[in-house]
mmCIF file of C-alpha atoms in Angstrom:
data_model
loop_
_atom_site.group_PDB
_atom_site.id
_atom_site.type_symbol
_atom_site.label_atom_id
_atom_site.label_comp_id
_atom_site.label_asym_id
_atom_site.label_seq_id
_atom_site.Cartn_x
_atom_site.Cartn_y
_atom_site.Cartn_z
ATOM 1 C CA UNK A 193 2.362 -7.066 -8.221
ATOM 2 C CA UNK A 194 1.486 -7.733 -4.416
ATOM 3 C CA UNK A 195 2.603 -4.553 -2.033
ATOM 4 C CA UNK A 196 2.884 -5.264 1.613
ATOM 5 C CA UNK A 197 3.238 -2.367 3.748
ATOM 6 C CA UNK A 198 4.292 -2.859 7.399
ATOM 7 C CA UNK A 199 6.675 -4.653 10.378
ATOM 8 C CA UNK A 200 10.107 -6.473 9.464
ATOM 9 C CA UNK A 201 11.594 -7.605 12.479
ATOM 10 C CA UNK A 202 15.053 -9.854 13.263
ATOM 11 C CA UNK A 203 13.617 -13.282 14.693
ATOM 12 C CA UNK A 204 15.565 -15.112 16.641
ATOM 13 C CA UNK A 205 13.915 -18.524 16.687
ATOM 14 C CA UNK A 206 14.482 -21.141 19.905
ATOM 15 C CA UNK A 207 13.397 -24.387 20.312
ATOM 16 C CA UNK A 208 12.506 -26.041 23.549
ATOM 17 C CA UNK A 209 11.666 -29.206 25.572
ATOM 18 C CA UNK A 210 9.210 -27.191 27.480
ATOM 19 C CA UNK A 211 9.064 -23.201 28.171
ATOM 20 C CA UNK A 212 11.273 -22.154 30.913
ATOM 21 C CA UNK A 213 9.003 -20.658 34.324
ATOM 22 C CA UNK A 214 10.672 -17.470 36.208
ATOM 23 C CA UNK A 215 14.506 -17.706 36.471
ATOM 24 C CA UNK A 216 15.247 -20.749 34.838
ATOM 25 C CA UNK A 217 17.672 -21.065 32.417
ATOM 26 C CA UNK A 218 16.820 -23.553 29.489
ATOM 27 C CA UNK A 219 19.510 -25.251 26.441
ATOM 28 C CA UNK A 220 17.490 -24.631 23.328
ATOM 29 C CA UNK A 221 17.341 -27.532 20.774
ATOM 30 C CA UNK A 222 17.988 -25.530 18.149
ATOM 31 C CA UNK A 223 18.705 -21.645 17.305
ATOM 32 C CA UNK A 224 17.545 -19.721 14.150
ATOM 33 C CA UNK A 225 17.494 -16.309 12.957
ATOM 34 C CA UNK A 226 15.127 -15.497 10.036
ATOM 35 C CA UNK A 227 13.422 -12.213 9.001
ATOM 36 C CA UNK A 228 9.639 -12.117 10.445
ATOM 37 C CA UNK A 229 6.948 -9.430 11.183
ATOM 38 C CA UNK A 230 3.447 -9.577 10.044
ATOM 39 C CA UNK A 231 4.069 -7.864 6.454
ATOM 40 C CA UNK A 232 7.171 -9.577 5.856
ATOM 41 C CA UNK A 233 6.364 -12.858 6.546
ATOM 42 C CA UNK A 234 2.937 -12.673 4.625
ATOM 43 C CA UNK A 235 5.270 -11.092 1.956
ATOM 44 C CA UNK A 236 7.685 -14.282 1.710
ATOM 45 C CA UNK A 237 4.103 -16.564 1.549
ATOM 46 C CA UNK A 238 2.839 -14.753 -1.079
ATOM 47 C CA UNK A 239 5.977 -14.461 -3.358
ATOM 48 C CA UNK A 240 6.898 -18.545 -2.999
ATOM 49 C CA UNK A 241 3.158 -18.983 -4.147
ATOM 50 C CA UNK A 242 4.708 -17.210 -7.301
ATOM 51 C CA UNK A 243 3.199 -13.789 -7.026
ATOM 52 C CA UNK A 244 6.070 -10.568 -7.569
ATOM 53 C CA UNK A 245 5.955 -8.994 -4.460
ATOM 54 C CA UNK A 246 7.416 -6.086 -2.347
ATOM 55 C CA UNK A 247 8.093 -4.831 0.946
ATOM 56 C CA UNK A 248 7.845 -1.221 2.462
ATOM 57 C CA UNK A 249 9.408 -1.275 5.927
ATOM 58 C CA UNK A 250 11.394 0.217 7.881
ATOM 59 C CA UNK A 251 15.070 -1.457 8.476
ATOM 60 C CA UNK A 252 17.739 0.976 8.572
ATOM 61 C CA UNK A 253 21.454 0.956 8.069
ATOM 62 C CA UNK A 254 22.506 -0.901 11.441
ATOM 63 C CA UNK A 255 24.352 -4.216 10.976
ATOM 64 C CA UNK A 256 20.830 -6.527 12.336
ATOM 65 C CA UNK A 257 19.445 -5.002 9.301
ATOM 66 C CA UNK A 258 21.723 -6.588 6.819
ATOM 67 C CA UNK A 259 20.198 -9.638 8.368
ATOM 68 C CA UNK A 260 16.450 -8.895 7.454
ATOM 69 C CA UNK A 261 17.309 -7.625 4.151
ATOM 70 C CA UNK A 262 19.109 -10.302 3.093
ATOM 71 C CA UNK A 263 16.690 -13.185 4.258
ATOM 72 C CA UNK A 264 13.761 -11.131 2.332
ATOM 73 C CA UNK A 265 15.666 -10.972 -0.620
ATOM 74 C CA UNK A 266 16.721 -14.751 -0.593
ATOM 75 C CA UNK A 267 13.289 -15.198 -0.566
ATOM 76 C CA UNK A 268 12.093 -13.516 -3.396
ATOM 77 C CA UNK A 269 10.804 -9.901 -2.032
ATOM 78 C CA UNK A 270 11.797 -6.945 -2.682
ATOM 79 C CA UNK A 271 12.604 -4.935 0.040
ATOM 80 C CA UNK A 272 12.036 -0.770 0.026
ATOM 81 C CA UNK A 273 13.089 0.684 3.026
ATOM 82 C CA UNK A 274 12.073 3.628 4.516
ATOM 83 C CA UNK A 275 14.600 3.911 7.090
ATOM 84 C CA UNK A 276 17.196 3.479 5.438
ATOM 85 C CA UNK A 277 19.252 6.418 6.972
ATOM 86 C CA UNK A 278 18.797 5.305 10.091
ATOM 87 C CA UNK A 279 21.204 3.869 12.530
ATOM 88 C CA UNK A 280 18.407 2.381 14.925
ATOM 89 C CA UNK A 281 18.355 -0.936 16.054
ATOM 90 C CA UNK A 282 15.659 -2.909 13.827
ATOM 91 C CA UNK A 283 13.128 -4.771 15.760
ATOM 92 C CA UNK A 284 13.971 -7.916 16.953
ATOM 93 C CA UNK A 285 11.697 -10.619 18.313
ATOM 94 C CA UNK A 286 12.789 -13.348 20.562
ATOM 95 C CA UNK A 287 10.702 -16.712 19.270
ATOM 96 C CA UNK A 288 10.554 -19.533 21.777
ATOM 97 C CA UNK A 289 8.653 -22.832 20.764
ATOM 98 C CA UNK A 290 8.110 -25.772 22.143
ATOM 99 C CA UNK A 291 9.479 -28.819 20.294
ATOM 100 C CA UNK A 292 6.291 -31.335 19.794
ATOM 101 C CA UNK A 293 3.409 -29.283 20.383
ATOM 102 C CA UNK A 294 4.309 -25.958 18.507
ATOM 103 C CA UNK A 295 3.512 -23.621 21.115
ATOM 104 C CA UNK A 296 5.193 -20.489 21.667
ATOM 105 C CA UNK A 297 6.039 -17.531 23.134
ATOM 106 C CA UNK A 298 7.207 -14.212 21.563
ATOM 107 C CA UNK A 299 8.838 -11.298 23.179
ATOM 108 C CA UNK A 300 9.575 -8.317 20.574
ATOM 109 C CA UNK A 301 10.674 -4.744 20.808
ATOM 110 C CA UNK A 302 8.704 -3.654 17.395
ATOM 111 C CA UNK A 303 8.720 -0.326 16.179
ATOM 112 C CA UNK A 304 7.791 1.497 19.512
ATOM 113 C CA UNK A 305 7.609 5.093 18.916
ATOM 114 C CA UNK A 306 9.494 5.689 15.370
ATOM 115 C CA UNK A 307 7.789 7.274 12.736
ATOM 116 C CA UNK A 308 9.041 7.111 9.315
ATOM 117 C CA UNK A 309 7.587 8.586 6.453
ATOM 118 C CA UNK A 310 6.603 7.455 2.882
ATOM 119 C CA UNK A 311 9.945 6.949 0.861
ATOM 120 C CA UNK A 312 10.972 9.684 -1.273
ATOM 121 C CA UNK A 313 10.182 7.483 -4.765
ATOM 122 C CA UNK A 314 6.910 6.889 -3.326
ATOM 123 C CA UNK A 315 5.357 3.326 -2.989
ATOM 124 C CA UNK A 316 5.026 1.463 -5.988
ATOM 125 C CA UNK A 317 1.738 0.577 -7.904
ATOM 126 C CA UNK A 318 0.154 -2.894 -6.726
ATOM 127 C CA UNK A 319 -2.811 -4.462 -8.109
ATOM 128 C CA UNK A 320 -3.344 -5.886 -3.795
ATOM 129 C CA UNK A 321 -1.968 -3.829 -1.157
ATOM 130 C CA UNK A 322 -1.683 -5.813 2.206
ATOM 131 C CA UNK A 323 -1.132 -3.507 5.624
ATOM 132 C CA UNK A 324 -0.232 -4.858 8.829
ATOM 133 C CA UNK A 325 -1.075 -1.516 10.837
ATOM 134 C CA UNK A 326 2.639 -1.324 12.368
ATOM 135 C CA UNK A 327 4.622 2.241 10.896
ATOM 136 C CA UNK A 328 1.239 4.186 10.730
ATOM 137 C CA UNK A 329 2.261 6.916 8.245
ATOM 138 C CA UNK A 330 3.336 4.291 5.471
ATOM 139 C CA UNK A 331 0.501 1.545 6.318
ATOM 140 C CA UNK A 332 -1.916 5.150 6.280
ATOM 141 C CA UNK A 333 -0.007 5.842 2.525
ATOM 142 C CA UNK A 334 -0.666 3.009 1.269
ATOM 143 C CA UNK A 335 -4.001 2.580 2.067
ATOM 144 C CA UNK A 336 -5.406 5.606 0.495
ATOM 145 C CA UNK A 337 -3.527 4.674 -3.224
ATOM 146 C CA UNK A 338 -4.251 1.336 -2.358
ATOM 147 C CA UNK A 339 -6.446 -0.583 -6.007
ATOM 148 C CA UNK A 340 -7.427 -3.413 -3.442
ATOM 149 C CA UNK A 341 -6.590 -3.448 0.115
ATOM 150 C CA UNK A 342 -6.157 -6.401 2.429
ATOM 151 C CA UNK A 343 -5.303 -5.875 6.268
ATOM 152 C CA UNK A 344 -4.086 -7.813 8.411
ATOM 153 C CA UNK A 345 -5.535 -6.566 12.016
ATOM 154 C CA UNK A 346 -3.965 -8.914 14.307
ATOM 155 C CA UNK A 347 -4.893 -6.657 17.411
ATOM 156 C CA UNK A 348 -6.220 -3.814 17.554
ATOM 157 C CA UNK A 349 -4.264 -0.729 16.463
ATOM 158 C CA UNK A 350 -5.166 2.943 16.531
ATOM 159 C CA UNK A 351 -4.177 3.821 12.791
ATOM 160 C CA UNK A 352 -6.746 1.303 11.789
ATOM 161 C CA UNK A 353 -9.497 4.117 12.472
ATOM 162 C CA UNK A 354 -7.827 5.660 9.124
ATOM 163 C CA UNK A 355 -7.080 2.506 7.131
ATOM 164 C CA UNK A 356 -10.398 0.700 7.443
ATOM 165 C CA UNK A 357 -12.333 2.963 5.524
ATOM 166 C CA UNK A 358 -10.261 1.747 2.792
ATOM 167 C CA UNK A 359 -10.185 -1.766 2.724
ATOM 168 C CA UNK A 360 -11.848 -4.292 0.759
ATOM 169 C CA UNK A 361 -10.891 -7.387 3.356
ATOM 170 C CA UNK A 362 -9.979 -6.672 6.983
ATOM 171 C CA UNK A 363 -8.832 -10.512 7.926
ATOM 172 C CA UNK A 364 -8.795 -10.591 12.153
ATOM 173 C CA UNK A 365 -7.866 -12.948 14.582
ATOM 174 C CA UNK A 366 -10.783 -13.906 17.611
ATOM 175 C CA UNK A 367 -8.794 -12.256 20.031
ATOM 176 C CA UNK A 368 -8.835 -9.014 17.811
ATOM 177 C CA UNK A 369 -11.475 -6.270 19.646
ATOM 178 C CA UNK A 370 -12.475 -3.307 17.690
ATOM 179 C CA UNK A 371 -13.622 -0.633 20.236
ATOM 180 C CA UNK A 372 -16.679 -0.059 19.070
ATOM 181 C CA UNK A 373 -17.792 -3.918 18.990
ATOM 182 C CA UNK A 374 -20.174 -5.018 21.444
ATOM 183 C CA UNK A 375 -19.648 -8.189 23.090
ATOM 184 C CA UNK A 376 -22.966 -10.681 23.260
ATOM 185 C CA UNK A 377 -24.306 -11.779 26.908
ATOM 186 C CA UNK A 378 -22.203 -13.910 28.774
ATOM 187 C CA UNK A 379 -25.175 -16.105 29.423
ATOM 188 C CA UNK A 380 -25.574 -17.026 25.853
ATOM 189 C CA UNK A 381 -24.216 -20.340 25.152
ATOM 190 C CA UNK A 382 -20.349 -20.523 23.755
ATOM 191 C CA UNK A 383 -20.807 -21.324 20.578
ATOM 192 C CA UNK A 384 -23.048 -18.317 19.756
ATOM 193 C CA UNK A 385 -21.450 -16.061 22.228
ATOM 194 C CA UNK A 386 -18.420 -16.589 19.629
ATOM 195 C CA UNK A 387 -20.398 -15.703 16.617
ATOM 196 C CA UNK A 388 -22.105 -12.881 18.430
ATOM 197 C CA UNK A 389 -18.242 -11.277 18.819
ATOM 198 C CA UNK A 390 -17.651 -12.114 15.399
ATOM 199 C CA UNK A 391 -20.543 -10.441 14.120
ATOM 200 C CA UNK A 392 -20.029 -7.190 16.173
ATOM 201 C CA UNK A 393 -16.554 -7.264 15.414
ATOM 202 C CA UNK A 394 -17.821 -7.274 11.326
ATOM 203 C CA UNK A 395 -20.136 -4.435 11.839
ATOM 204 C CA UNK A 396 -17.696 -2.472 13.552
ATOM 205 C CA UNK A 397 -15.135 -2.743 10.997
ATOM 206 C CA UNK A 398 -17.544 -2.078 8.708
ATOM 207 C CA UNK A 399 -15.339 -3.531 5.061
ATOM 208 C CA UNK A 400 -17.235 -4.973 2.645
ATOM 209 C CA UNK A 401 -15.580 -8.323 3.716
ATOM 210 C CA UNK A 402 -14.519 -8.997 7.055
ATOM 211 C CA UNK A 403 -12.619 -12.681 8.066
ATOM 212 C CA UNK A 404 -11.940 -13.836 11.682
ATOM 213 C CA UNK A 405 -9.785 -16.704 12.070
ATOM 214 C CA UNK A 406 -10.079 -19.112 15.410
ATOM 215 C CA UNK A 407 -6.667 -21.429 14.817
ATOM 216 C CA UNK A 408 -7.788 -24.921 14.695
ATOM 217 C CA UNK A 409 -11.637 -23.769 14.417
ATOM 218 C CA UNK A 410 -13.672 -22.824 11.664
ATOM 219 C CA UNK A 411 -12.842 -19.007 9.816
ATOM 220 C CA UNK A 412 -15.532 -16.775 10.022
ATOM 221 C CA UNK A 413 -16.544 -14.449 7.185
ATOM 222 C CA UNK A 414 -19.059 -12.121 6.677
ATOM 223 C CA UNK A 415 -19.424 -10.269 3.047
ATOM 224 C CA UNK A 416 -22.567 -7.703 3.316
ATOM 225 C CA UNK A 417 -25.602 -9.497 3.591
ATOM 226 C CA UNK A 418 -24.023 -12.596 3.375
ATOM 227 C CA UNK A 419 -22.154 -14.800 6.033
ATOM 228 C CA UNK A 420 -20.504 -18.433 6.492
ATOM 229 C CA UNK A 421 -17.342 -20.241 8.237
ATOM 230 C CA UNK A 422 -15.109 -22.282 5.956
ATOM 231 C CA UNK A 423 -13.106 -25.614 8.099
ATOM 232 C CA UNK A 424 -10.144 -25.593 9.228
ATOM 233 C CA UNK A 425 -8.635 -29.760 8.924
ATOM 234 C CA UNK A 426 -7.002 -30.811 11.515
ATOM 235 C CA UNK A 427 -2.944 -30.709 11.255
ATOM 236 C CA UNK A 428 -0.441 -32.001 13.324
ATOM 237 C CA UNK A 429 0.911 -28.856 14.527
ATOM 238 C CA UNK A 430 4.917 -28.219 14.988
ATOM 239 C CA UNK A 431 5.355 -25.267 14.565
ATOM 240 C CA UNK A 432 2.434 -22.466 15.093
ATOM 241 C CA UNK A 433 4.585 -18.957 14.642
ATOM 242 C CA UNK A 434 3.509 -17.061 11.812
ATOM 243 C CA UNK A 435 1.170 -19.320 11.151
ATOM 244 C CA UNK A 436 -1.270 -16.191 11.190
ATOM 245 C CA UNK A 437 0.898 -14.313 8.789
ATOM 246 C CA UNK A 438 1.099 -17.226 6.052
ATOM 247 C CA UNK A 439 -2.303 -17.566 6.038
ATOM 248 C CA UNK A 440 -2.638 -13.336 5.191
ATOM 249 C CA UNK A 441 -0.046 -13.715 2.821
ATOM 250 C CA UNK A 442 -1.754 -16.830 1.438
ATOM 251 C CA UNK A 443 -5.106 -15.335 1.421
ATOM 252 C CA UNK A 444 -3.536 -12.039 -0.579
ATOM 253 C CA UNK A 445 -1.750 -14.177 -2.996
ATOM 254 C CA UNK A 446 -5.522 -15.817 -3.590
ATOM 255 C CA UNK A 447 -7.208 -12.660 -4.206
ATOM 256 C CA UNK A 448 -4.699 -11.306 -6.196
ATOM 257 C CA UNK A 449 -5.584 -14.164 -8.858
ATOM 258 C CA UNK A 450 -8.948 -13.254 -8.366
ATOM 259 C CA UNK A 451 -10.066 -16.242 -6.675
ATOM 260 C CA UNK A 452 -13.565 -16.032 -5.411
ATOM 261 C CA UNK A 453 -13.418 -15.043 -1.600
ATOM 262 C CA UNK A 454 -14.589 -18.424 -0.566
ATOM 263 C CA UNK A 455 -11.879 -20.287 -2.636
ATOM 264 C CA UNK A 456 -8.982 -17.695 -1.044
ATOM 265 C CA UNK A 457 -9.787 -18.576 2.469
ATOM 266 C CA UNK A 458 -9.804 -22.329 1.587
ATOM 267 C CA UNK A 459 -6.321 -21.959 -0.134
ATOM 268 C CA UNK A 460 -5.193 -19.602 2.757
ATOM 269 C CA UNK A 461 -6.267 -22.472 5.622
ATOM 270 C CA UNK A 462 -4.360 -24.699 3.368
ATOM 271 C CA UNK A 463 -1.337 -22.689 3.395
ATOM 272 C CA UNK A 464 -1.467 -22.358 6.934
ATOM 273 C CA UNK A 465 -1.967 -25.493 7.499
ATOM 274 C CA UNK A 466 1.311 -26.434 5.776
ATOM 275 C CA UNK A 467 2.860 -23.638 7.722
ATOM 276 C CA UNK A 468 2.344 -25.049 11.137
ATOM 277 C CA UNK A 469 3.505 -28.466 10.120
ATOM 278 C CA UNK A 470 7.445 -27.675 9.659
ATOM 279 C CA UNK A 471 9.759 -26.424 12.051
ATOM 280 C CA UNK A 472 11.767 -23.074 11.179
ATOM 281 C CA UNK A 473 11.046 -19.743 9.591
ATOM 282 C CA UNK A 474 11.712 -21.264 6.242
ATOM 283 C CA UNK A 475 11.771 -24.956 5.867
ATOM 284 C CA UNK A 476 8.016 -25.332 4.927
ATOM 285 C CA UNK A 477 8.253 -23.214 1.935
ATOM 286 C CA UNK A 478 9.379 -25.806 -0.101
ATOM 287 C CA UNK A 479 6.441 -27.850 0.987
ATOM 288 C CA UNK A 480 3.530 -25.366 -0.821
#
């Protein structure tokens, strides 16, 4: 079984003709509301690549959760909450894309200051454990009784100090920035100012295997000793949101078949890849 450990959020997806500038009102093309977050969504990759797979999060017993809950369940996960006393809203994220080049912008209310601990039966046994970082005492959990850990370290979070240690793959994105990276001379040309980051970025992490994506370009990796960038093909994108997340999900589902690193990140750009093609939280699932 996969375990994914982290955000579930309420999306509520709008297309536009173009994003709306300061005070203007804009008539979305379409409206959609889907369950997303970083560990959910990777969770719904992984289990329509055929993987049994399930959620900790935190939803709670408010009405908005019904909607996550349901969605995750449609699609195959199974959902443990850890909130699930609690009356809270759930986070919700406000999606706004731009119909033809995929573009977006995201405004969320996540899970700000709530702190919600590991669920009374525990987290379940996983042969790949993927953390997101959000809810720090249950991504913390699960990294310490995690068999093989994957995170996902989008941007840079302070629990990571205490999950890191116990990864096996950290996969980042080039805007990630681990404190203790240096960046490379600014007079360096751009191309090797951008593996400079990537390289600092490794050794700070310090994982046995460290991935930094760069959309469109090239994904870094660097595995001890050992280093190399695997090619992103071009795609016609539509849709970019959660394109990051698929590819995690993707790239968990790969290494929990024991696919040799190399092979996972080609089969997680491929995912990815299909991702940002459709429209829609859900649409392009059928396309894997």
């Amino acid at each position: 079984m996969i375990l994914c450990v982290g955000l579930a959020t309420v999306d509520l997806v709008y297309r536009v003709d173009r994003m709306p500038g300061v005070d203007e009102k804009a008539q979305a093309r379409s409206a959609e509301v889907a369950a997303g977050g970083p560990a959910a969504n990777a969770a719904v990759t992984a289990a329509a690549l055929g993987a049994p797979v399930t959620l900790v999060t935190a939803i709670g017993a408010h009405p908005l959760g019904a909607l996550i809950r349901s969605d995750l369940e449609a699609s195959g996960v199974r959902v443990v909450d850890a909130a699930r006393h609690s009356d809270a809203l759930p986070p919700i994220s406000t999606v706004v894309v731009v119909d033809g080049t995929g573009q977006r912008t995201i405004v969320s209310r996540n899970a700000g200051d709530l702190a919600y601990g590991v669920p009374e039966e525990g987290l379940p046994p996983a042969a790949v454990t993927l953390v997101d970082g959000h809810h720090p005492v249950l991504a913390t959990a699960a990294a310490r009784s995690a068999t093989r850990l994957v995170v996902d370290a989008g941007s840079w979070r302070p629990v990571f100090h205490d999950i890191f240690p116990y990864a096996e793959v950290v996969a980042c994105s080039a805007t990630f920035r681990h404190p203790a990276a240096e960046n490379r001379p600014a007079t360096e040309s751009h191309r090797s100012t951008i593996a400079g980051i990537d390289a600092a970025t490794a050794t700070a992490i310090g994982a046995p295997t460290v991935v930094v994506t760069h959309g469109p370009d090239p994904v870094a990796w660097f595995s001890g000793p050992r280093s190399g960038t695997v090619p992103v093909p071009p795609v016609e994108a539509v849709d970019t949101a959660g394109a990051g997340d698929a590819f995690h999900g993707a790239l968990t589902h790969a290494l929990w078949t024991n696919a040799p690193l190399e092979t996972a990140l080609r089969e997680a750009i491929r995912v990815a890849g299909v991702r940002v093609r459709h429209s829609g939280a859900r649409n392009w699932l059928s396309a894997l």
